[in-house]
Coordinates of C-alpha atoms and ligand atoms in Angstrom, one line a residue:
X28 CA 78.1 -21.9 0.9
X29 CA 81.6 -22.1 2.2
X30 CA 81.1 -25.3 4.0
X31 CA 82.2 -28.5 2.2
X32 CA 81.1 -32.0 3.0
X33 CA 84.8 -33.0 2.9
X34 CA 85.2 -30.9 6.1
X35 CA 83.1 -33.5 8.0
X36 CA 85.0 -35.4 10.7
X37 CA 82.3 -38.0 11.2
X38 CA 81.2 -36.9 14.6
X39 CA 77.6 -35.6 14.3
X40 CA 77.8 -33.0 17.1
X41 CA 81.1 -31.6 16.0
X42 CA 80.1 -31.5 12.3
X43 CA 76.9 -29.7 13.2
X44 CA 78.9 -27.1 15.2
X45 CA 81.3 -26.6 12.3
X46 CA 78.5 -26.1 9.9
X47 CA 76.9 -23.6 12.1
X48 CA 80.3 -21.8 12.5
X49 CA 80.6 -21.6 8.7
X50 CA 77.1 -20.4 8.4
X51 CA 77.5 -17.6 10.9
X52 CA 80.9 -16.4 9.6
X53 CA 79.6 -16.4 6.1
X54 CA 76.6 -14.3 7.1
X55 CA 78.8 -11.9 9.0
X56 CA 81.0 -11.4 5.9
X57 CA 78.0 -10.9 3.7
X58 CA 76.7 -8.1 6.0
X59 CA 80.2 -6.6 6.1
X60 CA 80.4 -6.5 2.3
X61 CA 76.9 -5.4 1.8
X62 CA 75.5 -1.9 1.4
X63 CA 73.6 -1.9 4.7
X64 CA 74.0 1.1 6.9
X65 CA 77.0 1.3 9.2
X66 CA 74.9 0.8 12.4
X67 CA 73.6 -2.5 11.0
X68 CA 77.2 -3.6 10.4
X69 CA 78.2 -2.6 13.9
X70 CA 75.3 -4.6 15.3
X71 CA 76.4 -7.6 13.3
X72 CA 79.9 -7.3 14.7
X73 CA 78.6 -7.2 18.2
X74 CA 76.4 -10.2 17.5
X75 CA 79.3 -12.1 16.0
X76 CA 81.6 -11.3 18.9
X77 CA 79.0 -12.7 21.3
X78 CA 78.7 -15.8 19.1
X79 CA 82.5 -16.3 19.2
X80 CA 82.6 -15.9 22.9
X81 CA 79.7 -18.3 23.5
X82 CA 79.1 -20.9 20.9
X83 CA 82.7 -21.1 19.7
X84 CA 84.1 -21.6 23.2
X85 CA 81.5 -24.3 23.7
X86 CA 82.5 -26.0 20.5
X87 CA 86.1 -25.9 21.4
X88 CA 85.3 -27.6 24.7
X89 CA 83.2 -30.3 23.0
X90 CA 85.8 -31.0 20.4
X91 CA 88.6 -31.2 23.1
X92 CA 86.5 -33.6 25.1
X93 CA 86.1 -35.8 22.0
X94 CA 89.8 -35.7 21.4
X95 CA 90.4 -36.9 24.9
X96 CA 87.8 -39.6 24.5
X97 CA 89.7 -41.1 21.6
X98 CA 93.2 -40.5 23.1
X99 CA 94.2 -38.0 20.4
X100 CA 97.9 -37.5 20.7
X101 CA 97.7 -33.9 19.3
X102 CA 95.3 -32.8 22.0
X103 CA 97.6 -30.4 23.9
X104 CA 98.8 -28.6 20.7
X105 CA 95.3 -28.4 19.4
X106 CA 94.0 -27.0 22.6
X107 CA 96.7 -24.3 22.3
X108 CA 95.3 -23.4 18.8
X109 CA 91.8 -23.0 20.3
X110 CA 93.1 -20.9 23.2
X111 CA 95.0 -18.7 20.7
X112 CA 91.8 -18.1 18.8
X113 CA 89.8 -17.2 21.9
X114 CA 92.6 -14.8 23.0
X115 CA 92.6 -13.2 19.6
X116 CA 88.8 -12.6 19.8
X117 CA 89.1 -11.1 23.2
X118 CA 91.9 -8.9 22.1
X119 CA 90.0 -7.8 19.1
X120 CA 87.0 -7.1 21.3
X121 CA 89.0 -4.8 23.4
X122 CA 90.7 -3.0 20.5
X123 CA 87.4 -2.7 18.7
X124 CA 85.7 -1.1 21.7
X125 CA 88.5 1.4 22.2
X126 CA 88.6 2.2 18.5
X127 CA 85.0 3.3 18.5
X128 CA 83.9 0.7 15.9
X129 CA 86.7 1.3 13.4
X130 CA 85.7 0.0 10.0
X131 CA 89.2 -1.2 8.9
X132 CA 89.6 -3.1 12.1
X133 CA 86.3 -4.8 11.5
X134 CA 87.1 -5.8 8.0
X135 CA 90.4 -7.2 9.2
X136 CA 88.5 -9.2 11.8
X137 CA 86.2 -10.6 9.2
X138 CA 89.1 -11.7 7.0
X139 CA 90.9 -13.3 9.9
X140 CA 87.8 -15.2 11.1
X141 CA 87.3 -16.7 7.7
X142 CA 90.9 -17.7 7.1
X143 CA 91.2 -19.2 10.6
X144 CA 88.0 -21.1 10.2
X145 CA 88.9 -22.7 6.9
X146 CA 92.5 -23.5 7.9
X147 CA 91.5 -24.8 11.3
X148 CA 88.5 -26.9 10.3
X149 CA 89.9 -28.2 7.0
X150 CA 93.4 -29.0 8.3
X151 CA 93.7 -29.2 12.0
X152 CA 90.3 -30.7 12.8
X153 CA 90.7 -33.1 10.0
X154 CA 93.7 -34.6 11.7
X155 CA 91.4 -35.7 14.5
X156 CA 89.3 -37.6 12.0
X157 CA 92.4 -39.1 10.4
X158 CA 93.6 -40.4 13.7
X159 CA 90.2 -41.8 14.6
X160 CA 90.0 -43.6 11.3
X161 CA 93.5 -45.1 11.7
X162 CA 92.7 -46.2 15.2
X163 CA 89.5 -47.8 13.9
Ligands
FE2_2 FE1 86.5 -27.4 15.4
FE2_3 FE1 89.6 -27.5 16.6

């Protein structure tokens, strides 16, 4: 499991969403690295893209609402990071469709998702918790 308890920010809804994000990305990478047939991988990519456009967008909204509720000063900058990720997913989606399910592109996407998730949750999201703690 890639998820670590130290990633928790102490807000049950957000922590549950982060755990689910890790679970889904991990599953996606497992399928990409496995020996399953190509069609199954393509299916998993489509599923993951839908997940990113639905669940992840919802998570970003919930997290931004939480930031506003505690007056988090990094709100605007953080929102930009979320927007950047959503834009990347949409851009990848387009490229991926045009490429006719190019494998290299898919592997790149898997790597980027994982790196983004870990960096974002372990560093950026953690700052929200630090601020909340300091504020008391
Ligand atoms: Fe988050
Ligand atoms: Fe975030």
